[in-house]
Short mmCIF file of C-alpha atoms and ligand atoms in Angstrom, two decimals:
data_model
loop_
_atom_site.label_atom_id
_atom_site.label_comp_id
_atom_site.label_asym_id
_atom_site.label_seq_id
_atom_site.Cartn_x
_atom_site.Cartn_y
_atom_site.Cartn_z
CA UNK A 289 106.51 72.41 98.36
CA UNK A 290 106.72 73.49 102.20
CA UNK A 291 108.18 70.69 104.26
CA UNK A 292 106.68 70.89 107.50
CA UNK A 293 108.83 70.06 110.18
CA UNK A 294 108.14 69.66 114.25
CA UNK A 295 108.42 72.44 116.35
CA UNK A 296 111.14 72.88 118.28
CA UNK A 297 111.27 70.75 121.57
CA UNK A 298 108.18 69.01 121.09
CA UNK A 299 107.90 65.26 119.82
CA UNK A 300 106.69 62.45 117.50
CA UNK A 301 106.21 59.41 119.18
CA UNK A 302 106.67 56.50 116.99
CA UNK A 303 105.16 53.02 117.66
CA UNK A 304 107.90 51.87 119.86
CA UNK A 305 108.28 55.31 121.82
CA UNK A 306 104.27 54.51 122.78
CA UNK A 307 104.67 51.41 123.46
CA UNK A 308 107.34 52.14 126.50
CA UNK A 309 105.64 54.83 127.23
CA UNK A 310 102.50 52.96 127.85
CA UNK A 311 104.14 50.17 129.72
CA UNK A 312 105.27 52.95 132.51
CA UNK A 313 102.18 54.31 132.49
CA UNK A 314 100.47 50.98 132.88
CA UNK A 315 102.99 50.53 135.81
CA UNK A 316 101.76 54.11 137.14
CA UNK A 317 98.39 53.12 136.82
CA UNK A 318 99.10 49.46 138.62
CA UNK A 319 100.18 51.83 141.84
CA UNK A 320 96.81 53.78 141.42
CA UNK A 321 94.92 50.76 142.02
CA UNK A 322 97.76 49.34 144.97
CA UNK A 323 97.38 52.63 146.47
CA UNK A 324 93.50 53.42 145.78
CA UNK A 325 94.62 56.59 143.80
CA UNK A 326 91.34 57.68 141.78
CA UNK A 327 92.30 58.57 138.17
CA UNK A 328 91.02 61.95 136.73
CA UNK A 329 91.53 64.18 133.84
CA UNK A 330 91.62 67.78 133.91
CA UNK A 331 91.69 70.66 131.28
CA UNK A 332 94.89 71.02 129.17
CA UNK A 333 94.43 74.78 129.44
CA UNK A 334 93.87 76.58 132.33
CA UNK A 335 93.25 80.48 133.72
CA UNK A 336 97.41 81.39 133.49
CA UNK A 337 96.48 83.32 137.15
CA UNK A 338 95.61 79.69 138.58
CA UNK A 339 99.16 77.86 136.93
CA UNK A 340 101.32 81.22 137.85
CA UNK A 341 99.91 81.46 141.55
CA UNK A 342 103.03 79.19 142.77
CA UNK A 343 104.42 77.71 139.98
CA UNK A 344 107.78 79.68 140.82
CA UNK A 345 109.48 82.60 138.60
CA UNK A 346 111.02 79.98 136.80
CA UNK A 347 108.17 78.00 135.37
CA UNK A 348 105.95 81.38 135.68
CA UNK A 349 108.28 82.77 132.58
CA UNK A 350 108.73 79.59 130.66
CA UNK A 351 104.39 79.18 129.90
CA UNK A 352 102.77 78.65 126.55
CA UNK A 353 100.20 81.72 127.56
CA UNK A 354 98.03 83.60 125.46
CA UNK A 355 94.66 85.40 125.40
CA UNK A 356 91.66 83.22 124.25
CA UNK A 357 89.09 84.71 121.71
CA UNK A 358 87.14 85.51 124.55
CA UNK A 359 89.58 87.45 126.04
CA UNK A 360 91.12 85.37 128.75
CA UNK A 361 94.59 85.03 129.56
CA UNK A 362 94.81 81.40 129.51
CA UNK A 363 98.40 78.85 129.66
CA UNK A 364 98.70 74.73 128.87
CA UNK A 365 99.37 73.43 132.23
CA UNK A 366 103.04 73.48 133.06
CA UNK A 367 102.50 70.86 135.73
CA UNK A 368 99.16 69.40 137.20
CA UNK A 369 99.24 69.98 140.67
CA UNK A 370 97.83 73.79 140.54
CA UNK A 371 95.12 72.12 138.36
CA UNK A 372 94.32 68.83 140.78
CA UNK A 373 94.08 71.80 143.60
CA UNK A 374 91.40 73.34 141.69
CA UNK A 375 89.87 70.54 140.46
CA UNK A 376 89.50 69.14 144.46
CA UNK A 377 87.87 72.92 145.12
CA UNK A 378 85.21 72.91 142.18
CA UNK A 379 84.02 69.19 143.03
CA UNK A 380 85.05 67.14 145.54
CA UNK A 381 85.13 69.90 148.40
CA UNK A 382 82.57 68.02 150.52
CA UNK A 383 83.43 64.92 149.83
CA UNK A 384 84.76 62.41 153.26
CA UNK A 385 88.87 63.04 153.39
CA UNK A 386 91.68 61.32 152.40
CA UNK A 387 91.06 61.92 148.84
CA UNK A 388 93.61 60.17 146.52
CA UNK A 389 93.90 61.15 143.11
CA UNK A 390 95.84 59.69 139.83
CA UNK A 391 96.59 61.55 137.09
CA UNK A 392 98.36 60.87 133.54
CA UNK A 393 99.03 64.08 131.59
CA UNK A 394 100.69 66.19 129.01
CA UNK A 395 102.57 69.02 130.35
CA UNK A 396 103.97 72.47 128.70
CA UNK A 397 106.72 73.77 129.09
CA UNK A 398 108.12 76.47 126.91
CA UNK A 399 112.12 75.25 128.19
CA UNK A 400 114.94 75.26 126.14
CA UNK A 401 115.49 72.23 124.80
CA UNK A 402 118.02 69.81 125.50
CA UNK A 403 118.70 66.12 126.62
CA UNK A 404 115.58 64.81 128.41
CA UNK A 405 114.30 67.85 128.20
CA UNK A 406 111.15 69.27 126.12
CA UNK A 407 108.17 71.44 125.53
CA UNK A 408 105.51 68.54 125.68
CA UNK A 409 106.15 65.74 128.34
CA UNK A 410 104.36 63.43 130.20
CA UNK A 411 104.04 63.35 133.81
CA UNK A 412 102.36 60.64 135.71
CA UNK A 413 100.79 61.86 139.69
CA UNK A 414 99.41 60.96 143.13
CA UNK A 415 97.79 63.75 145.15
CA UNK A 416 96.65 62.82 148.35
CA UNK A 417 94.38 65.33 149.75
CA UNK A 418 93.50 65.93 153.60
CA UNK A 419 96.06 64.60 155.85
CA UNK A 420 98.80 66.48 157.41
CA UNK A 421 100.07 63.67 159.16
CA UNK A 422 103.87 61.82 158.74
CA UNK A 423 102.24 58.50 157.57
CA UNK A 424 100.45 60.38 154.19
CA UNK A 425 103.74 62.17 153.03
CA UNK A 426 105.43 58.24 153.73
CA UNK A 427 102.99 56.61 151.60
CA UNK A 428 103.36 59.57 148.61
CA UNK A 429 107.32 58.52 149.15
CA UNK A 430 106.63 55.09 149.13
CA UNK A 431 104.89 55.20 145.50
CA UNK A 432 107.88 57.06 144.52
CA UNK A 433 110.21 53.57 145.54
CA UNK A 434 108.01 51.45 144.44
CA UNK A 435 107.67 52.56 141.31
CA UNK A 436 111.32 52.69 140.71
CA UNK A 437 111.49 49.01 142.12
CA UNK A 438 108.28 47.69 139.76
CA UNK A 439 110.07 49.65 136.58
CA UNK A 440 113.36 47.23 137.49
CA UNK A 441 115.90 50.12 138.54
CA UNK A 442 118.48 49.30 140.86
CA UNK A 443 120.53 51.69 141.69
CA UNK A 444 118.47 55.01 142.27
CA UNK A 445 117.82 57.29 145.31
CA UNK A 446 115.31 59.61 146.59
CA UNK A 447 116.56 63.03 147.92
CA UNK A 448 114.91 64.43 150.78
CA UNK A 449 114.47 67.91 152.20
CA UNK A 450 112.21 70.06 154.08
CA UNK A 451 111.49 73.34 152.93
CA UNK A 452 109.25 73.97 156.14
CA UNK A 453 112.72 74.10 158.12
CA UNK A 454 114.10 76.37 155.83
CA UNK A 455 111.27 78.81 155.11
CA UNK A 456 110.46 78.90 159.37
CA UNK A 457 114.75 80.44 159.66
CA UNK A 458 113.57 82.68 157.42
CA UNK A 459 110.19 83.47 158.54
CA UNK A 460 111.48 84.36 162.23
CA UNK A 461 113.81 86.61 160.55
CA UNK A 462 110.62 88.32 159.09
CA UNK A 463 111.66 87.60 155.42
CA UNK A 464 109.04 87.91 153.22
CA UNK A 465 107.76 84.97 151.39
CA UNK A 466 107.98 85.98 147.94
CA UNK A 467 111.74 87.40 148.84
CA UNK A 468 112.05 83.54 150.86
CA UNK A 469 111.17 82.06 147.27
CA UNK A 470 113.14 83.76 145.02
CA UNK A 471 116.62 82.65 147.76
CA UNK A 472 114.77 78.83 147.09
CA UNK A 473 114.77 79.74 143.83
CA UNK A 474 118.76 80.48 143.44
CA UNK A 475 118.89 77.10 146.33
CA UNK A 476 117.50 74.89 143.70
CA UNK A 477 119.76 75.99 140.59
CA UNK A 478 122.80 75.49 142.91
CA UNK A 479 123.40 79.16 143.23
CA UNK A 480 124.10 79.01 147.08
CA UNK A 481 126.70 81.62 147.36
CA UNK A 482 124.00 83.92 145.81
CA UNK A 483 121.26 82.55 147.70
CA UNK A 484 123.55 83.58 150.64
CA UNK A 485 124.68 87.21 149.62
CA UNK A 486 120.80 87.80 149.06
CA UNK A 487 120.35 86.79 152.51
CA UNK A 488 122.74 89.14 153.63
CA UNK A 489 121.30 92.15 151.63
CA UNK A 490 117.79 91.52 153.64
CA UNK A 491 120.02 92.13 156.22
CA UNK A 492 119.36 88.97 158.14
CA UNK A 493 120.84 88.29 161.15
CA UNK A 494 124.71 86.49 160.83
CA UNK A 495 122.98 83.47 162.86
CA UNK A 496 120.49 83.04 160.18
CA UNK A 497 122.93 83.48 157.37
CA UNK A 498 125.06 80.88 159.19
CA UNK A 499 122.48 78.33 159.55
CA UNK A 500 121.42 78.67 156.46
CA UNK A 501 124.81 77.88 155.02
CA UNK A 502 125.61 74.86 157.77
CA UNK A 503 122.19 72.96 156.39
CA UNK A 504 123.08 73.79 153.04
CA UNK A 505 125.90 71.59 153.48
CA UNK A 506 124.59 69.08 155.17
CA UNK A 507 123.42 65.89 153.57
CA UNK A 508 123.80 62.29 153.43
CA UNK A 509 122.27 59.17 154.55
CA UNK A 510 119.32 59.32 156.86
CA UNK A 511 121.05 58.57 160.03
CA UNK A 512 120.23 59.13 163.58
CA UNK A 513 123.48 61.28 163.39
CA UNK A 514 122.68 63.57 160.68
CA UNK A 515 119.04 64.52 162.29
CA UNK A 516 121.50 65.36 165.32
CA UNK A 517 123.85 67.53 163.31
CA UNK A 518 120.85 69.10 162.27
CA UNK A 519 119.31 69.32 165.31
CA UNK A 520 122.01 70.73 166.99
CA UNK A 521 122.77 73.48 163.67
CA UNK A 522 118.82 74.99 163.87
CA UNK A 523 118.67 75.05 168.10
CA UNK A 524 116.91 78.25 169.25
CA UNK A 525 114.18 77.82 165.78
CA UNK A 526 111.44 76.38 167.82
CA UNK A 527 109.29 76.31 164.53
CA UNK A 528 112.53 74.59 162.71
CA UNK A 529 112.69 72.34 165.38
CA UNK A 530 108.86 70.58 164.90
CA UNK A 531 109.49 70.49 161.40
CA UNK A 532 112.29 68.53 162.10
CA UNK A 533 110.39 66.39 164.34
CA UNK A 534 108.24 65.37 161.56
CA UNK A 535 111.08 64.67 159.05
CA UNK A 536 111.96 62.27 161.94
CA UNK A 537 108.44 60.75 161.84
CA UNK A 538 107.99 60.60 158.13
CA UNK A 539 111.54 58.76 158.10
CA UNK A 540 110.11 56.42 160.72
CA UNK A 541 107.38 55.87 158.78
CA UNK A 542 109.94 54.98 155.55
CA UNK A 543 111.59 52.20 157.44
CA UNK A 544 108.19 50.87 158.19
CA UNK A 545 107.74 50.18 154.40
CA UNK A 546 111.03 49.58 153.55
CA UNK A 547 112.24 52.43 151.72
CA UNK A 548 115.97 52.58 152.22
CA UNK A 549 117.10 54.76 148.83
CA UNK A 550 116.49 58.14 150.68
CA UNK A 551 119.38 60.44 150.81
CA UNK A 552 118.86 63.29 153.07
CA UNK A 553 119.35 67.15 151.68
CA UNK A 554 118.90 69.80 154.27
CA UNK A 555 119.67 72.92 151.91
CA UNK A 556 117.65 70.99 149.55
CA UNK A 557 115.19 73.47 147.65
CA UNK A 558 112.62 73.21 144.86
CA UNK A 559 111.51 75.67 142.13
CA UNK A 560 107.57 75.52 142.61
CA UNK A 561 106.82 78.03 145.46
CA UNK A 562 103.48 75.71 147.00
CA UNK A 563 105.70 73.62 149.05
CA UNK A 564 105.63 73.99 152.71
CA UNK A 565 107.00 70.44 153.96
CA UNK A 566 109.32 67.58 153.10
CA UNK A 567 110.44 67.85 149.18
CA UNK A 568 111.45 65.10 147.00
CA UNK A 569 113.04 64.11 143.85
CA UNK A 570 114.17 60.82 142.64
CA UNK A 571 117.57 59.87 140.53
CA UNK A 572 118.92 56.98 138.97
CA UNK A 573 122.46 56.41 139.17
CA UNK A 574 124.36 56.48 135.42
CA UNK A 575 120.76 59.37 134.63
CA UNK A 576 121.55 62.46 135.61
CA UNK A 577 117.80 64.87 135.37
CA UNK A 578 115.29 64.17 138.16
CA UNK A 579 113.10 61.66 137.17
CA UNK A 580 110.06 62.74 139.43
CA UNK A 581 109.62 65.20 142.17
CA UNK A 582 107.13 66.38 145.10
CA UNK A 583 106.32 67.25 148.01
CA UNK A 584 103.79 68.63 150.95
CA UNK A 585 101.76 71.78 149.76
CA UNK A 586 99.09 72.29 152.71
CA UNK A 587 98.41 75.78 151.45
CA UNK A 588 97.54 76.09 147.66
CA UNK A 589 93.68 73.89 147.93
CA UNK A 590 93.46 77.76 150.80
CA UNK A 591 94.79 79.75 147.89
CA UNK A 592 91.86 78.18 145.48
CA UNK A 593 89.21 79.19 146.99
CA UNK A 594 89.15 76.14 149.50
CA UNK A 595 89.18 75.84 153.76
CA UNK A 596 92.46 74.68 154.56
CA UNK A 597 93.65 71.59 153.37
CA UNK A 598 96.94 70.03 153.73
CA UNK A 599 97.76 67.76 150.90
CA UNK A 600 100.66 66.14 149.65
CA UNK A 601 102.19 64.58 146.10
CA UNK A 602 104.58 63.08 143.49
CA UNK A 603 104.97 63.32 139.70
CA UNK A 604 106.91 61.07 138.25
CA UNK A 605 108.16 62.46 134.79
CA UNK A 606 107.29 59.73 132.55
CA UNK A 607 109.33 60.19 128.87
CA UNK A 608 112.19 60.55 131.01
CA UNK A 609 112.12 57.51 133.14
CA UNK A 610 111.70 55.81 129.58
CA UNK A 611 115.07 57.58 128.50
CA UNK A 612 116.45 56.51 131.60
CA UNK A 613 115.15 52.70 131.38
CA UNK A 614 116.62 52.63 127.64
CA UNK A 615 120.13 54.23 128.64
CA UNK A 616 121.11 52.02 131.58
CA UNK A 617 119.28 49.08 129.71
CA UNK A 618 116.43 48.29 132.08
CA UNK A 619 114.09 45.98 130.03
CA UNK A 620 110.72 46.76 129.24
CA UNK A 621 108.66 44.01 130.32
CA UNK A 622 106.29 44.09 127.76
CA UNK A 623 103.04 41.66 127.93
CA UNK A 624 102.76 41.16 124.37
CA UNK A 625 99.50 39.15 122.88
CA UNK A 626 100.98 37.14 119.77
CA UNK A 627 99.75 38.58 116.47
CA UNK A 628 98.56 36.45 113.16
CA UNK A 629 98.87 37.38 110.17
CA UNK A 630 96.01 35.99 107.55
CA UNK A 631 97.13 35.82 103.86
CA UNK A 632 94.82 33.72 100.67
CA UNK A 633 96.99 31.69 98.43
CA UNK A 634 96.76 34.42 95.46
CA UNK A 635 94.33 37.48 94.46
CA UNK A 636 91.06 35.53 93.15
CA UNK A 637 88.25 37.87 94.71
CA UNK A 638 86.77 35.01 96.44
CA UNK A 639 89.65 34.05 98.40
CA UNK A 640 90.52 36.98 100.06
CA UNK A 641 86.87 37.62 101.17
CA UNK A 642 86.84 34.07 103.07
CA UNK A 643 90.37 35.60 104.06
CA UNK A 644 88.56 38.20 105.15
CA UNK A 645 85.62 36.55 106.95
CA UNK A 646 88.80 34.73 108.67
CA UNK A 647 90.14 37.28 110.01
CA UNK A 648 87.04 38.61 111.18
CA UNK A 649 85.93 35.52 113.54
CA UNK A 650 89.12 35.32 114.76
CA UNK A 651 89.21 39.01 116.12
CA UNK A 652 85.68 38.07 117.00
CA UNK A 653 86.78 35.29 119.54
CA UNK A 654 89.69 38.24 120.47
CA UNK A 655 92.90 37.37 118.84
CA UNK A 656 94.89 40.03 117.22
CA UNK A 657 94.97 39.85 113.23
CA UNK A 658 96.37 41.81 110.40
CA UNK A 659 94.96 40.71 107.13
CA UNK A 660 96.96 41.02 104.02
CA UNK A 661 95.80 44.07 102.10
CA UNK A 662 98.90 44.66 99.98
CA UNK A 663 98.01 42.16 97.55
CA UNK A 664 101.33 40.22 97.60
CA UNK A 665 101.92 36.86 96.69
CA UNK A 666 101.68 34.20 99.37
CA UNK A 667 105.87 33.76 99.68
CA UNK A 668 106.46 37.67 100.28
CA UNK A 669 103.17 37.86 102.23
CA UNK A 670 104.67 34.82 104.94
CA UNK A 671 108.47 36.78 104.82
CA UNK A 672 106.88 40.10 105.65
CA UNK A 673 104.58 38.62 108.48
CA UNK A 674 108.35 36.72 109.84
CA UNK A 675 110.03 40.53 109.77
CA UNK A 676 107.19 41.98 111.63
CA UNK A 677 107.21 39.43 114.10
CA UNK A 678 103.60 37.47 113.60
CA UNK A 679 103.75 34.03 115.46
CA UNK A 680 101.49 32.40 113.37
CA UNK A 681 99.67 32.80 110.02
CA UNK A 682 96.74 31.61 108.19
CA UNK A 683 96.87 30.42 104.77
CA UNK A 684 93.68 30.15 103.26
CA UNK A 685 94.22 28.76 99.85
CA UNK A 686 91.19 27.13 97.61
CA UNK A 687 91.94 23.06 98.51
CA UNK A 688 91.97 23.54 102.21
CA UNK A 689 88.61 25.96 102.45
CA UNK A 690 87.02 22.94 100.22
CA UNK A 691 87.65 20.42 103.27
CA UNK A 692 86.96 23.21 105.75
CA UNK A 693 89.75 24.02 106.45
CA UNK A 694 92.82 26.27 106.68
CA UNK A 695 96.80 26.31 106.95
CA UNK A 696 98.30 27.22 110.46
CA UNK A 697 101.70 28.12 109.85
CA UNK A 698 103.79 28.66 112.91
CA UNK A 699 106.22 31.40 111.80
CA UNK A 700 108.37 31.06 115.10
CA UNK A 701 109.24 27.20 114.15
CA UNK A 702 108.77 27.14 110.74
CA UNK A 703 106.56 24.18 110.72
CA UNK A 704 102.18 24.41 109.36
CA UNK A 705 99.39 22.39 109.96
CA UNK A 706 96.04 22.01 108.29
CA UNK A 707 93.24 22.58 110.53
CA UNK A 708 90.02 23.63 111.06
CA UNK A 709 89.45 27.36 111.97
CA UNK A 710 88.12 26.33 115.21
CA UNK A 711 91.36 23.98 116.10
CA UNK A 712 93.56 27.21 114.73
CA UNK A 713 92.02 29.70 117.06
CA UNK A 714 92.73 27.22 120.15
CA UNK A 715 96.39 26.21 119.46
CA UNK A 716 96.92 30.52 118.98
CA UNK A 717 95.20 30.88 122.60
CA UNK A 718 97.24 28.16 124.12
CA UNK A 719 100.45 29.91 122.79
CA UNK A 720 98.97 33.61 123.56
CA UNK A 721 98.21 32.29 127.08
CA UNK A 722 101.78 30.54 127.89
CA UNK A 723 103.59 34.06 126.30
CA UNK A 724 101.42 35.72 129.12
CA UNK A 725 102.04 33.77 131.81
P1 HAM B 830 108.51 68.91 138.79
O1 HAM B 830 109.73 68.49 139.52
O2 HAM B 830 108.50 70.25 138.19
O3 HAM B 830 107.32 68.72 139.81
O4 HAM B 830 108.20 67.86 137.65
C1 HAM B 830 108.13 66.48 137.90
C2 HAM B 830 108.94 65.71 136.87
O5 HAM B 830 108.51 66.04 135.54
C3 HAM B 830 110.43 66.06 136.84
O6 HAM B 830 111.14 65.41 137.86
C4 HAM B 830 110.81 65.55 135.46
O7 HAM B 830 111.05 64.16 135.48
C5 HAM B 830 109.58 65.84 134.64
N1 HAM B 830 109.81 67.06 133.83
C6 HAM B 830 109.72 68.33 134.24
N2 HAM B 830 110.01 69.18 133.22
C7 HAM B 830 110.30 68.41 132.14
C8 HAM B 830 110.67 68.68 130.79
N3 HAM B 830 110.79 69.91 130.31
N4 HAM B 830 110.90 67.62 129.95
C9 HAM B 830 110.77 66.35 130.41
N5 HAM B 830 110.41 66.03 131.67
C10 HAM B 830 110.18 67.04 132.54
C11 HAM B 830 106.02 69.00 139.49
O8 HAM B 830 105.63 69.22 138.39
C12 HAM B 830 105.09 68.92 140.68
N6 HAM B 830 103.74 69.16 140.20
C13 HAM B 830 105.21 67.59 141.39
C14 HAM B 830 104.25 67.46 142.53
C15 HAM B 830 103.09 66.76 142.54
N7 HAM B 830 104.36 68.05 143.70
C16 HAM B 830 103.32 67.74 144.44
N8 HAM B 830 102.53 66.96 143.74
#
């Protein structure tokens, strides 16, 4: 017989990988509704011409793609920010600006796989749509902190760049975009010296190669004195110099709200080939991988179809921040309901249906229950509801449903009462409500 395995780089979640998942997600989705992000869904699969438009070579190459019995080349989204730009140009085009949008979505991504890194992830997302102004890329930072702060990290930092400063160098050097790409490209593996000896094949000008090279060194804490290094290393860019100016502002803007992890990056560059403005990506310290990343785009909705619109955003790449929160042991603050478990004293038919009706009024007046369905005896049932961590469980044996009533056995301190179903269901609130508060 064929033993079916995985495929490579994908995953199987088990009940506990959920379960964290969901609690960053629910944290995500907690920032939607601090924020006023709208949540939507889009399309798994997309036109591959739509995802490959400036998804970067990297990403371009790395697509589940194939033709559709109809004929169409068509990919599973590699990222959803290609797809949120479409989606804002099919329906919400006339609709009053900003417009912020959630997301929570799967993501392909044929990579090879290694440590935090597979085919099928999760990526949460905040688009804001319509603003070009300092205060909209602060906010889309902001979420960025404050998620790391809700999730309980510590020690983490957010890595700023602009890739507006580095693409106007190149631009007044007439450099190409696509050729301008493909040297961000080689910037964001860490391939300077390549990045640099491309540069000089274009044949661009030893000023520009220099420049390039003096912000590609420059980084570290967002000080009045860095902007000035950097000020003073781009002089004679005009266009450099007002994207500077609003790396200034949107810095500003961070103080205002108290974000203090950002680490300035000035040869800092990202794959995707929308950006056109300040790009981020956040670490944790002890976690190597980026555990979310964005930036301005304010010319991919133009690209779609739409007027122009700038827009801005941040994915947050979910299964890894749970790798991360396991490694450097950041608890998962779970709000877990307390479960009972409802067991009859032995297998007479009878018995287990008013076990059964049990358990159905008590789900009725909403408390989780697992009924016994295993038919074990009452002393195995009560040691496998302990292991699985029930609080409480109800006996209902023969003698007790006679008076009207049943056995309430607290599992946790191993002590039982007889009561009636209706003095069972509060003392299992009371105890549900003080584990949620
Ligand atoms: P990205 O940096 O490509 O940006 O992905 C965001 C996050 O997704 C990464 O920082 C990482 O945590 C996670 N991620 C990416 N690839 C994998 C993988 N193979 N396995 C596990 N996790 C992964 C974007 O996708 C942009 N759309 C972000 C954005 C939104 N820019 C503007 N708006």
């Amino acid at each position: 017989m064929v033993v079916y395995r995985r495929l490579r780089g994908m995953r199987d979640y088990l009940p506990e990988d959920v379960k964290k998942l969901n609690y960053v997600k629910s944290i995500v989705r907690e920032l939607f509704r601090l924020f006023g992000y709208k949540e939507v869904m889009t399309p798994t699969l997309e036109s591959f011409d739509l995802l490959a438009a400036k998804s970067g070579e990297e990403i371009r190459h790395r697509m589940y793609a194939f033709t559709d019995l109809g004929g169409r080349k068509v990919a599973l989204r590699p990222e959803m920010t290609a797809s949120i730009a479409r989606f804002y140009v099919n329906n919400l085009r006339g609709y009053s600006k900003p417009i912020r949008l959630g997301y929570i979505a799967n993501c392909f991504r044929y990579d090879e796989p290694q440590y935090a890194r597979y085919r099928e992830f999760w990526q949460g997302g905040f688009e804001l749509i319509g603003s070009q102004l300092p205060e909209a890329d602060a906010e889309i930072i902001e979420i960025a902190d404050l998620l790391m702060k809700k999730l309980g990290f510590k020690r983490y930092y957010i890595k700023l760049g602009h890739i507006g400063i580095l693409r106007a160098i190149l631009s007044s050097e007439l450099i190409e975009e696509s050729e301008q790409n493909r040297i961000f490209g080689l910037m964001d593996k860490g391939r300077l010296s390549e990045a640099i000896m491309r540069l000089k094949k274009l044949a661009a000008s030893p000023r520009c190669v220099r420049t390039i090279s003096e912000l590609a060194n420059l980084k570290g804490y967002a000080t009045k004195d860095l902007i000035l290094k950097a000020e003073s290393i781009i002089t004679g860019y005009d266009e450099a110099i007002k994207h500077l100016e609003n790396l200034r502002e949107v810095l500003e803007c961070l103080k205002a709200c108290e974000v203090e992890s950002v680490i300035l990056d000035f040869g800092f560059a990202r794959g995707l080939e929308y950006y056109t403005g300040v790009i981020f990506e956040v670490f944790a310290e002890g976690f190597k991988l980026a555990l979310g990343g964005g930036g301005r785009y304010d010319r991919l909705i133009e690209l779609f179809g739409g007027e122009p619109t700038p827009a801005v955003g941040y994915a947050p790449g979910l299964d890894r921040i749970v790798l991360a929160m396991s490694e450097l042991n950041i608890p998962f603050k779970f709000r877990e309901e307390i479960k009972t478990y409802v067991v009859p004293t032995s297998n007479d038919f009878k018995l287990k249906l008013k076990a059964i009706e049990i358990a159905h009024l008590l789900r009725e007046n909403d408390l989780g229950v697992e009924l016994e369905v295993m038919g074990r005896s009452l002393r195995r049932a009560l040691s496998h509801a302990s292991a699985r961590g029930f609080t409480f469980a109800i006996i209902v044996g023969t003698k007790e449903i006679s008076k009207g009533k049943v056995v309430l056995r607290d599992l946790e301190l191993n002590m039982q009462y007889e009561v009636t179903l209706s003095e069972a269901i509060n003392i299992i609130r009371n105890r549900n409500k003080q584990r949620l508060n």
